[in-house]
Amino acid sequence: MTYEAVVRVTLKEGVLDPEAKTIGKSLRRLGFDVDGVRTADEYVVEFDAADEEEARAEAEEMCESLLANPTIHDYTVEVR
Amino acid sequence: MTVAVLNFGGSNCDRDVVKALRRLEVPADVVWYKDEDRVADADAAVLPGGFSYGDYLRAGAMAARTPVMDRVRELVEEGAPVLGICNGAQILCEADVVQGAYAQNLSAKFQCEPARLRVETTDTPFTRELSEGDVIEVPIAHAEGRYVPDDLDALLDEDRVLFRYVDENGDATDEANPNGSVDNIAGVVGESRNVAAMMPHPERASHPLLGSDDGLDVLAGFDAADSE
């Protein structure tokens, strides 16, 4: 069965995000009443797995070994 | 000692490092990353600056997972001097050869400017020509240079901070910190002290015509004649 894993990688709480801060400033300059902005990277990975559980485990391993850097990142995995 | 200066697709400071090492009469060659045997045969290695793999995913992330990094790990285990400069430092962090990660500069900009570095330990080949507390001028050139350690306490307890960014008085102030690095850290050594990662470019401070030749003191770590 072919699955699609949607991996979302964000900066860990406490790791400053200067890009998001700059975007927030720009939004406020445009008149939007914005309290905060956070950035994220999203990767959609397509692969075969026996079932959803296996697909999720595989995607999580991809995050641990490449897609995220555990020192500064958190990630979420959605399998479909 | 022959130093292999690795070239990944997108490395662009490799020839500068070779030139600087040759100024010190240290034999050095650019070695393509697929030429693993030549890396294995070398007595030391430099991972130079640049934009390996176009900084895809994260700076250094792709190069860190190439097979040649196993050869680099072996060199480190053998006790050979291994230095990662800028993108090379990012690669060593991504490969977990040294601890920590590099995040985007607090300015969110690419910064190319002179920096003052205070020597924090001399228990590594790369500062044995210097004394603790010495301040050297070596430029930085990066967009992702904000050092975030995995375990700051371990770095401090084991005296593994190599350089800190400091001001003209030699103080590690916020103003002297160009990128927001935790604790003003500009360079660290690994658990075995023969491997180091630093964001500033010693090869860009290797001749008086460049404004500083302080970087030669760092690269002198590869001069076998000076060791022991």
PDB file of C-alpha atoms in Angstrom:
ATOM      1  CA  MET A   1       0.000   0.000   0.000  1.00  0.00           C
ATOM      2  CA  THR A   2       1.320   3.463  -0.843  1.00  0.00           C
ATOM      3  CA  TYR A   3       1.231   6.061   1.879  1.00  0.00           C
ATOM      4  CA  GLU A   4       1.916   9.739   2.008  1.00  0.00           C
ATOM      5  CA  ALA A   5       3.572  11.067   5.115  1.00  0.00           C
ATOM      6  CA  VAL A   6       3.200  14.780   5.734  1.00  0.00           C
ATOM      7  CA  VAL A   7       6.095  15.812   7.928  1.00  0.00           C
ATOM      8  CA  ARG A   8       6.040  19.200   9.578  1.00  0.00           C
ATOM      9  CA  VAL A   9       9.296  20.446  11.067  1.00  0.00           C
ATOM     10  CA  THR A  10       9.247  23.425  13.432  1.00  0.00           C
ATOM     11  CA  LEU A  11      11.800  25.133  15.625  1.00  0.00           C
ATOM     12  CA  LYS A  12      11.662  23.942  19.213  1.00  0.00           C
ATOM     13  CA  GLU A  13      10.017  26.160  21.766  1.00  0.00           C
ATOM     14  CA  GLY A  14      12.707  28.531  22.992  1.00  0.00           C
ATOM     15  CA  VAL A  15      14.771  28.512  19.790  1.00  0.00           C
ATOM     16  CA  LEU A  16      14.397  32.019  18.353  1.00  0.00           C
ATOM     17  CA  ASP A  17      12.972  32.286  14.843  1.00  0.00           C
ATOM     18  CA  PRO A  18      14.301  35.512  13.256  1.00  0.00           C
ATOM     19  CA  GLU A  19      12.625  34.820   9.934  1.00  0.00           C
ATOM     20  CA  ALA A  20       9.207  34.562  11.608  1.00  0.00           C
ATOM     21  CA  LYS A  21       9.903  37.714  13.585  1.00  0.00           C
ATOM     22  CA  THR A  22      10.699  39.617  10.380  1.00  0.00           C
ATOM     23  CA  ILE A  23       7.544  38.304   8.693  1.00  0.00           C
ATOM     24  CA  GLY A  24       5.491  39.345  11.750  1.00  0.00           C
ATOM     25  CA  LYS A  25       6.931  42.872  11.583  1.00  0.00           C
ATOM     26  CA  SER A  26       6.053  43.069   7.924  1.00  0.00           C
ATOM     27  CA  LEU A  27       2.475  41.888   8.539  1.00  0.00           C
ATOM     28  CA  ARG A  28       2.039  44.515  11.236  1.00  0.00           C
ATOM     29  CA  ARG A  29       3.382  47.172   8.897  1.00  0.00           C
ATOM     30  CA  LEU A  30       0.660  46.144   6.451  1.00  0.00           C
ATOM     31  CA  GLY A  31      -1.925  46.801   9.130  1.00  0.00           C
ATOM     32  CA  PHE A  32      -2.606  43.247  10.349  1.00  0.00           C
ATOM     33  CA  ASP A  33      -2.993  42.943  14.100  1.00  0.00           C
ATOM     34  CA  VAL A  34      -0.592  40.010  14.437  1.00  0.00           C
ATOM     35  CA  ASP A  35       0.572  38.705  17.824  1.00  0.00           C
ATOM     36  CA  GLY A  36       3.111  36.221  16.533  1.00  0.00           C
ATOM     37  CA  VAL A  37       4.297  34.174  13.583  1.00  0.00           C
ATOM     38  CA  ARG A  38       5.962  30.785  13.557  1.00  0.00           C
ATOM     39  CA  THR A  39       7.559  29.186  10.507  1.00  0.00           C
ATOM     40  CA  ALA A  40       7.551  25.503   9.587  1.00  0.00           C
ATOM     41  CA  ASP A  41       8.902  23.316   6.820  1.00  0.00           C
ATOM     42  CA  GLU A  42       6.639  20.691   5.347  1.00  0.00           C
ATOM     43  CA  TYR A  43       7.782  17.578   3.483  1.00  0.00           C
ATOM     44  CA  VAL A  44       5.408  15.190   1.745  1.00  0.00           C
ATOM     45  CA  VAL A  45       7.032  11.770   1.384  1.00  0.00           C
ATOM     46  CA  GLU A  46       5.478   8.999  -0.658  1.00  0.00           C
ATOM     47  CA  PHE A  47       6.432   5.378   0.022  1.00  0.00           C
ATOM     48  CA  ASP A  48       5.118   1.852   0.391  1.00  0.00           C
ATOM     49  CA  ALA A  49       4.401   0.288   3.767  1.00  0.00           C
ATOM     50  CA  ALA A  50       2.425  -2.688   5.073  1.00  0.00           C
ATOM     51  CA  ASP A  51       0.043  -0.573   7.101  1.00  0.00           C
ATOM     52  CA  GLU A  52      -0.414   2.877   8.543  1.00  0.00           C
ATOM     53  CA  GLU A  53       1.445   2.041  11.709  1.00  0.00           C
ATOM     54  CA  GLU A  54       4.508   0.901   9.791  1.00  0.00           C
ATOM     55  CA  ALA A  55       4.286   3.973   7.559  1.00  0.00           C
ATOM     56  CA  ARG A  56       4.233   6.233  10.598  1.00  0.00           C
ATOM     57  CA  ALA A  57       7.199   4.492  12.201  1.00  0.00           C
ATOM     58  CA  GLU A  58       9.141   4.740   8.956  1.00  0.00           C
ATOM     59  CA  ALA A  59       8.348   8.457   8.595  1.00  0.00           C
ATOM     60  CA  GLU A  60       9.398   9.115  12.178  1.00  0.00           C
ATOM     61  CA  GLU A  61      12.698   7.410  11.502  1.00  0.00           C
ATOM     62  CA  MET A  62      13.169   9.671   8.468  1.00  0.00           C
ATOM     63  CA  CYS A  63      12.669  12.662  10.754  1.00  0.00           C
ATOM     64  CA  GLU A  64      15.166  11.411  13.314  1.00  0.00           C
ATOM     65  CA  SER A  65      17.832  10.596  10.771  1.00  0.00           C
ATOM     66  CA  LEU A  66      17.484  13.463   8.290  1.00  0.00           C
ATOM     67  CA  LEU A  67      14.390  15.637   8.011  1.00  0.00           C
ATOM     68  CA  ALA A  68      14.670  17.271  11.441  1.00  0.00           C
ATOM     69  CA  ASN A  69      17.657  18.235  13.552  1.00  0.00           C
ATOM     70  CA  PRO A  70      16.732  17.095  17.077  1.00  0.00           C
ATOM     71  CA  THR A  71      18.896  19.815  18.651  1.00  0.00           C
ATOM     72  CA  ILE A  72      16.689  22.631  17.380  1.00  0.00           C
ATOM     73  CA  HIS A  73      13.589  21.027  15.821  1.00  0.00           C
ATOM     74  CA  ASP A  74      10.290  19.390  16.761  1.00  0.00           C
ATOM     75  CA  TYR A  75       8.310  17.517  14.165  1.00  0.00           C
ATOM     76  CA  THR A  76       4.860  16.088  13.579  1.00  0.00           C
ATOM     77  CA  VAL A  77       3.943  13.267  11.205  1.00  0.00           C
ATOM     78  CA  GLU A  78       0.586  12.794   9.562  1.00  0.00           C
ATOM     79  CA  VAL A  79       0.092   9.647   7.489  1.00  0.00           C
ATOM     80  CA  ARG A  80      -2.562   9.367   4.807  1.00  0.00           C
TER      81      ARG A  80
ATOM     82  CA  MET B   1      51.450  15.704   7.116  1.00  0.00           C
ATOM     83  CA  THR B   2      49.130  15.738   4.119  1.00  0.00           C
ATOM     84  CA  VAL B   3      45.853  17.506   4.658  1.00  0.00           C
ATOM     85  CA  ALA B   4      42.801  16.522   2.611  1.00  0.00           C
ATOM     86  CA  VAL B   5      40.629  19.564   2.062  1.00  0.00           C
ATOM     87  CA  LEU B   6      37.275  18.074   1.136  1.00  0.00           C
ATOM     88  CA  ASN B   7      35.284  19.412  -1.758  1.00  0.00           C
ATOM     89  CA  PHE B   8      31.590  18.626  -1.822  1.00  0.00           C
ATOM     90  CA  GLY B   9      29.597  20.022  -4.694  1.00  0.00           C
ATOM     91  CA  GLY B  10      29.102  23.602  -3.567  1.00  0.00           C
ATOM     92  CA  SER B  11      32.154  23.908  -1.305  1.00  0.00           C
ATOM     93  CA  ASN B  12      33.881  27.132  -2.296  1.00  0.00           C
ATOM     94  CA  CYS B  13      36.569  27.888   0.264  1.00  0.00           C
ATOM     95  CA  ASP B  14      38.583  24.730  -0.402  1.00  0.00           C
ATOM     96  CA  ARG B  15      41.294  26.342  -2.546  1.00  0.00           C
ATOM     97  CA  ASP B  16      41.694  29.214  -0.095  1.00  0.00           C
ATOM     98  CA  VAL B  17      42.362  26.728   2.696  1.00  0.00           C
ATOM     99  CA  VAL B  18      44.916  24.854   0.568  1.00  0.00           C
ATOM    100  CA  LYS B  19      46.660  28.122  -0.236  1.00  0.00           C
ATOM    101  CA  ALA B  20      46.762  29.151   3.420  1.00  0.00           C
ATOM    102  CA  LEU B  21      48.115  25.730   4.478  1.00  0.00           C
ATOM    103  CA  ARG B  22      50.801  25.877   1.797  1.00  0.00           C
ATOM    104  CA  ARG B  23      51.841  29.267   3.180  1.00  0.00           C
ATOM    105  CA  LEU B  24      52.599  27.306   6.341  1.00  0.00           C
ATOM    106  CA  GLU B  25      54.423  24.726   4.200  1.00  0.00           C
ATOM    107  CA  VAL B  26      51.838  22.112   5.113  1.00  0.00           C
ATOM    108  CA  PRO B  27      51.141  19.831   2.121  1.00  0.00           C
ATOM    109  CA  ALA B  28      47.457  20.056   1.295  1.00  0.00           C
ATOM    110  CA  ASP B  29      45.210  19.096  -1.581  1.00  0.00           C
ATOM    111  CA  VAL B  30      41.608  19.548  -2.544  1.00  0.00           C
ATOM    112  CA  VAL B  31      39.983  16.101  -2.500  1.00  0.00           C
ATOM    113  CA  TRP B  32      36.619  15.397  -4.134  1.00  0.00           C
ATOM    114  CA  TYR B  33      34.235  13.874  -1.592  1.00  0.00           C
ATOM    115  CA  LYS B  34      33.792  10.696  -3.603  1.00  0.00           C
ATOM    116  CA  ASP B  35      37.536  10.072  -3.519  1.00  0.00           C
ATOM    117  CA  GLU B  36      37.215   8.326  -0.162  1.00  0.00           C
ATOM    118  CA  ASP B  37      40.548   6.487  -0.358  1.00  0.00           C
ATOM    119  CA  ARG B  38      42.465   9.731  -0.550  1.00  0.00           C
ATOM    120  CA  VAL B  39      40.630  10.988   2.512  1.00  0.00           C
ATOM    121  CA  ALA B  40      41.358   7.740   4.369  1.00  0.00           C
ATOM    122  CA  ASP B  41      45.051   8.031   3.439  1.00  0.00           C
ATOM    123  CA  ALA B  42      45.370  11.638   4.553  1.00  0.00           C
ATOM    124  CA  ASP B  43      46.938  12.612   7.860  1.00  0.00           C
ATOM    125  CA  ALA B  44      44.354  15.275   8.545  1.00  0.00           C
ATOM    126  CA  ALA B  45      41.256  16.840   7.013  1.00  0.00           C
ATOM    127  CA  VAL B  46      39.538  20.169   6.597  1.00  0.00           C
ATOM    128  CA  LEU B  47      35.848  20.522   5.792  1.00  0.00           C
ATOM    129  CA  PRO B  48      35.849  23.949   4.176  1.00  0.00           C
ATOM    130  CA  GLY B  49      33.210  26.626   3.836  1.00  0.00           C
ATOM    131  CA  GLY B  50      30.714  27.141   1.086  1.00  0.00           C
ATOM    132  CA  PHE B  51      27.261  25.871   0.318  1.00  0.00           C
ATOM    133  CA  SER B  52      27.519  22.100  -0.030  1.00  0.00           C
ATOM    134  CA  TYR B  53      24.450  20.711  -1.797  1.00  0.00           C
ATOM    135  CA  GLY B  54      23.144  24.263  -2.146  1.00  0.00           C
ATOM    136  CA  ASP B  55      22.275  24.237   1.581  1.00  0.00           C
ATOM    137  CA  TYR B  56      19.332  21.975   0.697  1.00  0.00           C
ATOM    138  CA  LEU B  57      17.224  20.945   3.689  1.00  0.00           C
ATOM    139  CA  ARG B  58      19.605  22.620   6.179  1.00  0.00           C
ATOM    140  CA  ALA B  59      23.150  23.920   5.793  1.00  0.00           C
ATOM    141  CA  GLY B  60      25.458  20.904   5.911  1.00  0.00           C
ATOM    142  CA  ALA B  61      22.652  18.352   6.270  1.00  0.00           C
ATOM    143  CA  MET B  62      23.213  16.537   2.987  1.00  0.00           C
ATOM    144  CA  ALA B  63      27.017  16.486   3.071  1.00  0.00           C
ATOM    145  CA  ALA B  64      26.884  15.180   6.661  1.00  0.00           C
ATOM    146  CA  ARG B  65      25.204  12.031   5.393  1.00  0.00           C
ATOM    147  CA  THR B  66      27.609  11.189   2.567  1.00  0.00           C
ATOM    148  CA  PRO B  67      29.783   8.049   2.860  1.00  0.00           C
ATOM    149  CA  VAL B  68      33.007  10.078   3.064  1.00  0.00           C
ATOM    150  CA  MET B  69      31.940  11.201   6.537  1.00  0.00           C
ATOM    151  CA  ASP B  70      32.706   7.675   7.772  1.00  0.00           C
ATOM    152  CA  ARG B  71      36.294   8.244   6.622  1.00  0.00           C
ATOM    153  CA  VAL B  72      36.300  11.597   8.436  1.00  0.00           C
ATOM    154  CA  ARG B  73      35.038   9.881  11.612  1.00  0.00           C
ATOM    155  CA  GLU B  74      37.841   7.337  11.302  1.00  0.00           C
ATOM    156  CA  LEU B  75      40.414  10.129  11.032  1.00  0.00           C
ATOM    157  CA  VAL B  76      38.959  11.694  14.167  1.00  0.00           C
ATOM    158  CA  GLU B  77      39.154   8.347  15.980  1.00  0.00           C
ATOM    159  CA  GLU B  78      42.773   7.946  14.910  1.00  0.00           C
ATOM    160  CA  GLY B  79      43.542  11.274  16.542  1.00  0.00           C
ATOM    161  CA  ALA B  80      44.181  13.161  13.286  1.00  0.00           C
ATOM    162  CA  PRO B  81      43.472  16.898  13.293  1.00  0.00           C
ATOM    163  CA  VAL B  82      40.096  17.571  11.646  1.00  0.00           C
ATOM    164  CA  LEU B  83      38.734  21.097  11.297  1.00  0.00           C
ATOM    165  CA  GLY B  84      35.320  22.186  10.027  1.00  0.00           C
ATOM    166  CA  ILE B  85      35.128  25.802   8.925  1.00  0.00           C
ATOM    167  CA  CYS B  86      31.766  27.545   8.396  1.00  0.00           C
ATOM    168  CA  ASN B  87      29.799  25.138   6.176  1.00  0.00           C
ATOM    169  CA  GLY B  88      32.315  22.508   7.309  1.00  0.00           C
ATOM    170  CA  ALA B  89      31.373  23.291  10.919  1.00  0.00           C
ATOM    171  CA  GLN B  90      27.705  22.929  10.014  1.00  0.00           C
ATOM    172  CA  ILE B  91      28.505  19.559   8.426  1.00  0.00           C
ATOM    173  CA  LEU B  92      30.365  18.334  11.547  1.00  0.00           C
ATOM    174  CA  CYS B  93      27.390  19.320  13.724  1.00  0.00           C
ATOM    175  CA  GLU B  94      24.884  17.719  11.376  1.00  0.00           C
ATOM    176  CA  ALA B  95      27.019  14.572  11.389  1.00  0.00           C
ATOM    177  CA  ASP B  96      27.149  14.624  15.207  1.00  0.00           C
ATOM    178  CA  VAL B  97      30.949  14.631  15.129  1.00  0.00           C
ATOM    179  CA  VAL B  98      30.745  17.674  17.379  1.00  0.00           C
ATOM    180  CA  GLN B  99      27.676  18.535  19.420  1.00  0.00           C
ATOM    181  CA  GLY B 100      25.145  21.237  18.640  1.00  0.00           C
ATOM    182  CA  ALA B 101      23.422  22.790  15.656  1.00  0.00           C
ATOM    183  CA  TYR B 102      23.535  26.035  13.720  1.00  0.00           C
ATOM    184  CA  ALA B 103      20.356  28.098  13.382  1.00  0.00           C
ATOM    185  CA  GLN B 104      19.690  31.211  11.339  1.00  0.00           C
ATOM    186  CA  ASN B 105      21.519  34.383  12.438  1.00  0.00           C
ATOM    187  CA  LEU B 106      19.362  36.521  14.716  1.00  0.00           C
ATOM    188  CA  SER B 107      19.596  39.257  12.073  1.00  0.00           C
ATOM    189  CA  ALA B 108      18.022  36.843   9.554  1.00  0.00           C
ATOM    190  CA  LYS B 109      20.740  38.087   7.175  1.00  0.00           C
ATOM    191  CA  PHE B 110      23.911  36.760   5.596  1.00  0.00           C
ATOM    192  CA  GLN B 111      26.706  38.481   7.494  1.00  0.00           C
ATOM    193  CA  CYS B 112      30.207  38.933   6.128  1.00  0.00           C
ATOM    194  CA  GLU B 113      32.313  40.933   8.555  1.00  0.00           C
ATOM    195  CA  PRO B 114      35.407  40.864  10.761  1.00  0.00           C
ATOM    196  CA  ALA B 115      35.041  39.159  14.131  1.00  0.00           C
ATOM    197  CA  ARG B 116      37.159  39.072  17.284  1.00  0.00           C
ATOM    198  CA  LEU B 117      37.655  35.647  18.799  1.00  0.00           C
ATOM    199  CA  ARG B 118      38.943  34.939  22.286  1.00  0.00           C
ATOM    200  CA  VAL B 119      40.862  31.727  22.722  1.00  0.00           C
ATOM    201  CA  GLU B 120      39.082  29.676  25.399  1.00  0.00           C
ATOM    202  CA  THR B 121      41.196  26.521  25.397  1.00  0.00           C
ATOM    203  CA  THR B 122      44.617  25.624  24.098  1.00  0.00           C
ATOM    204  CA  ASP B 123      44.148  21.906  24.658  1.00  0.00           C
ATOM    205  CA  THR B 124      43.615  21.211  20.943  1.00  0.00           C
ATOM    206  CA  PRO B 125      45.935  21.388  17.919  1.00  0.00           C
ATOM    207  CA  PHE B 126      44.156  24.468  16.566  1.00  0.00           C
ATOM    208  CA  THR B 127      45.147  26.842  19.343  1.00  0.00           C
ATOM    209  CA  ARG B 128      48.409  25.365  20.560  1.00  0.00           C
ATOM    210  CA  GLU B 129      50.243  28.353  19.014  1.00  0.00           C
ATOM    211  CA  LEU B 130      48.098  30.683  21.111  1.00  0.00           C
ATOM    212  CA  SER B 131      47.428  31.342  24.791  1.00  0.00           C
ATOM    213  CA  GLU B 132      44.139  31.248  26.635  1.00  0.00           C
ATOM    214  CA  GLY B 133      42.585  34.708  26.542  1.00  0.00           C
ATOM    215  CA  ASP B 134      44.381  35.745  23.324  1.00  0.00           C
ATOM    216  CA  VAL B 135      42.120  37.642  20.936  1.00  0.00           C
ATOM    217  CA  ILE B 136      42.473  37.039  17.206  1.00  0.00           C
ATOM    218  CA  GLU B 137      40.715  38.676  14.273  1.00  0.00           C
ATOM    219  CA  VAL B 138      39.130  36.275  11.813  1.00  0.00           C
ATOM    220  CA  PRO B 139      36.166  37.126   9.578  1.00  0.00           C
ATOM    221  CA  ILE B 140      32.782  35.428   9.522  1.00  0.00           C
ATOM    222  CA  ALA B 141      30.612  34.912   6.432  1.00  0.00           C
ATOM    223  CA  HIS B 142      27.376  33.055   7.096  1.00  0.00           C
ATOM    224  CA  ALA B 143      23.594  33.206   7.336  1.00  0.00           C
ATOM    225  CA  GLU B 144      23.185  30.209   9.659  1.00  0.00           C
ATOM    226  CA  GLY B 145      25.839  30.660  12.309  1.00  0.00           C
ATOM    227  CA  ARG B 146      23.851  30.875  15.521  1.00  0.00           C
ATOM    228  CA  TYR B 147      25.321  28.058  17.549  1.00  0.00           C
ATOM    229  CA  VAL B 148      22.877  26.119  19.710  1.00  0.00           C
ATOM    230  CA  PRO B 149      24.546  23.432  21.838  1.00  0.00           C
ATOM    231  CA  ASP B 150      22.907  20.138  22.730  1.00  0.00           C
ATOM    232  CA  ASP B 151      24.340  20.273  26.216  1.00  0.00           C
ATOM    233  CA  LEU B 152      25.975  23.542  27.213  1.00  0.00           C
ATOM    234  CA  ASP B 153      26.925  22.250  30.656  1.00  0.00           C
ATOM    235  CA  ALA B 154      28.896  19.386  29.145  1.00  0.00           C
ATOM    236  CA  LEU B 155      30.736  21.794  26.826  1.00  0.00           C
ATOM    237  CA  LEU B 156      31.654  24.048  29.733  1.00  0.00           C
ATOM    238  CA  ASP B 157      32.508  21.234  32.163  1.00  0.00           C
ATOM    239  CA  GLU B 158      34.758  19.570  29.622  1.00  0.00           C
ATOM    240  CA  ASP B 159      36.345  22.853  28.504  1.00  0.00           C
ATOM    241  CA  ARG B 160      35.260  22.282  24.920  1.00  0.00           C
ATOM    242  CA  VAL B 161      34.504  25.864  23.903  1.00  0.00           C
ATOM    243  CA  LEU B 162      37.317  26.786  21.506  1.00  0.00           C
ATOM    244  CA  PHE B 163      36.510  30.453  20.732  1.00  0.00           C
ATOM    245  CA  ARG B 164      34.032  33.071  21.887  1.00  0.00           C
ATOM    246  CA  TYR B 165      33.034  36.249  20.034  1.00  0.00           C
ATOM    247  CA  VAL B 166      34.329  39.204  22.055  1.00  0.00           C
ATOM    248  CA  ASP B 167      34.539  43.002  21.883  1.00  0.00           C
ATOM    249  CA  GLU B 168      37.637  45.207  21.699  1.00  0.00           C
ATOM    250  CA  ASN B 169      38.186  44.690  25.432  1.00  0.00           C
ATOM    251  CA  GLY B 170      38.083  40.935  25.085  1.00  0.00           C
ATOM    252  CA  ASP B 171      34.667  40.676  26.757  1.00  0.00           C
ATOM    253  CA  ALA B 172      31.992  38.301  25.469  1.00  0.00           C
ATOM    254  CA  THR B 173      29.171  40.863  25.339  1.00  0.00           C
ATOM    255  CA  ASP B 174      25.835  40.675  23.495  1.00  0.00           C
ATOM    256  CA  GLU B 175      27.027  43.489  21.208  1.00  0.00           C
ATOM    257  CA  ALA B 176      30.086  41.456  20.227  1.00  0.00           C
ATOM    258  CA  ASN B 177      27.938  38.437  19.367  1.00  0.00           C
ATOM    259  CA  PRO B 178      27.331  38.709  15.611  1.00  0.00           C
ATOM    260  CA  ASN B 179      24.671  36.025  15.219  1.00  0.00           C
ATOM    261  CA  GLY B 180      23.088  35.237  18.570  1.00  0.00           C
ATOM    262  CA  SER B 181      25.177  32.160  19.291  1.00  0.00           C
ATOM    263  CA  VAL B 182      24.488  30.719  22.732  1.00  0.00           C
ATOM    264  CA  ASP B 183      27.119  31.973  25.205  1.00  0.00           C
ATOM    265  CA  ASN B 184      28.929  33.818  22.316  1.00  0.00           C
ATOM    266  CA  ILE B 185      30.340  30.471  21.167  1.00  0.00           C
ATOM    267  CA  ALA B 186      32.260  30.788  17.876  1.00  0.00           C
ATOM    268  CA  GLY B 187      33.919  27.379  17.892  1.00  0.00           C
ATOM    269  CA  VAL B 188      33.908  24.105  19.791  1.00  0.00           C
ATOM    270  CA  VAL B 189      36.040  20.984  19.960  1.00  0.00           C
ATOM    271  CA  GLY B 190      34.682  17.452  19.947  1.00  0.00           C
ATOM    272  CA  GLU B 191      34.929  14.898  22.718  1.00  0.00           C
ATOM    273  CA  SER B 192      38.326  13.966  21.364  1.00  0.00           C
ATOM    274  CA  ARG B 193      39.983  17.344  21.168  1.00  0.00           C
ATOM    275  CA  ASN B 194      41.595  16.792  17.757  1.00  0.00           C
ATOM    276  CA  VAL B 195      38.362  17.768  15.973  1.00  0.00           C
ATOM    277  CA  ALA B 196      36.970  21.292  15.968  1.00  0.00           C
ATOM    278  CA  ALA B 197      34.154  23.236  14.343  1.00  0.00           C
ATOM    279  CA  MET B 198      34.261  27.011  13.909  1.00  0.00           C
ATOM    280  CA  MET B 199      32.136  29.472  11.940  1.00  0.00           C
ATOM    281  CA  PRO B 200      34.867  32.119  11.344  1.00  0.00           C
ATOM    282  CA  HIS B 201      37.180  31.574   8.383  1.00  0.00           C
ATOM    283  CA  PRO B 202      40.868  31.302   9.377  1.00  0.00           C
ATOM    284  CA  GLU B 203      41.865  30.993   5.700  1.00  0.00           C
ATOM    285  CA  ARG B 204      40.415  34.457   5.089  1.00  0.00           C
ATOM    286  CA  ALA B 205      42.834  35.820   7.670  1.00  0.00           C
ATOM    287  CA  SER B 206      45.955  34.161   6.325  1.00  0.00           C
ATOM    288  CA  HIS B 207      47.924  37.036   4.802  1.00  0.00           C
ATOM    289  CA  PRO B 208      48.604  40.647   5.844  1.00  0.00           C
ATOM    290  CA  LEU B 209      47.054  41.760   2.556  1.00  0.00           C
ATOM    291  CA  LEU B 210      43.751  40.298   3.753  1.00  0.00           C
ATOM    292  CA  GLY B 211      43.840  42.576   6.798  1.00  0.00           C
ATOM    293  CA  SER B 212      44.860  39.853   9.220  1.00  0.00           C
ATOM    294  CA  ASP B 213      46.972  36.742   9.252  1.00  0.00           C
ATOM    295  CA  ASP B 214      45.752  35.622  12.674  1.00  0.00           C
ATOM    296  CA  GLY B 215      44.064  32.637  11.049  1.00  0.00           C
ATOM    297  CA  LEU B 216      47.459  31.080  10.359  1.00  0.00           C
ATOM    298  CA  ASP B 217      47.808  30.416  14.083  1.00  0.00           C
ATOM    299  CA  VAL B 218      44.676  28.255  13.875  1.00  0.00           C
ATOM    300  CA  LEU B 219      45.758  26.435  10.712  1.00  0.00           C
ATOM    301  CA  ALA B 220      49.165  25.819  12.307  1.00  0.00           C
ATOM    302  CA  GLY B 221      47.354  22.978  14.063  1.00  0.00           C
ATOM    303  CA  PHE B 222      48.085  21.015  10.900  1.00  0.00           C
ATOM    304  CA  ASP B 223      51.812  21.663  11.052  1.00  0.00           C
ATOM    305  CA  ALA B 224      53.248  18.324  12.172  1.00  0.00           C
ATOM    306  CA  ALA B 225      56.652  19.927  12.713  1.00  0.00           C
ATOM    307  CA  ASP B 226      55.137  21.973  15.519  1.00  0.00           C
ATOM    308  CA  SER B 227      53.471  19.076  17.286  1.00  0.00           C
ATOM    309  CA  GLU B 228      54.863  17.356  20.353  1.00  0.00           C
TER     310      GLU B 228
END
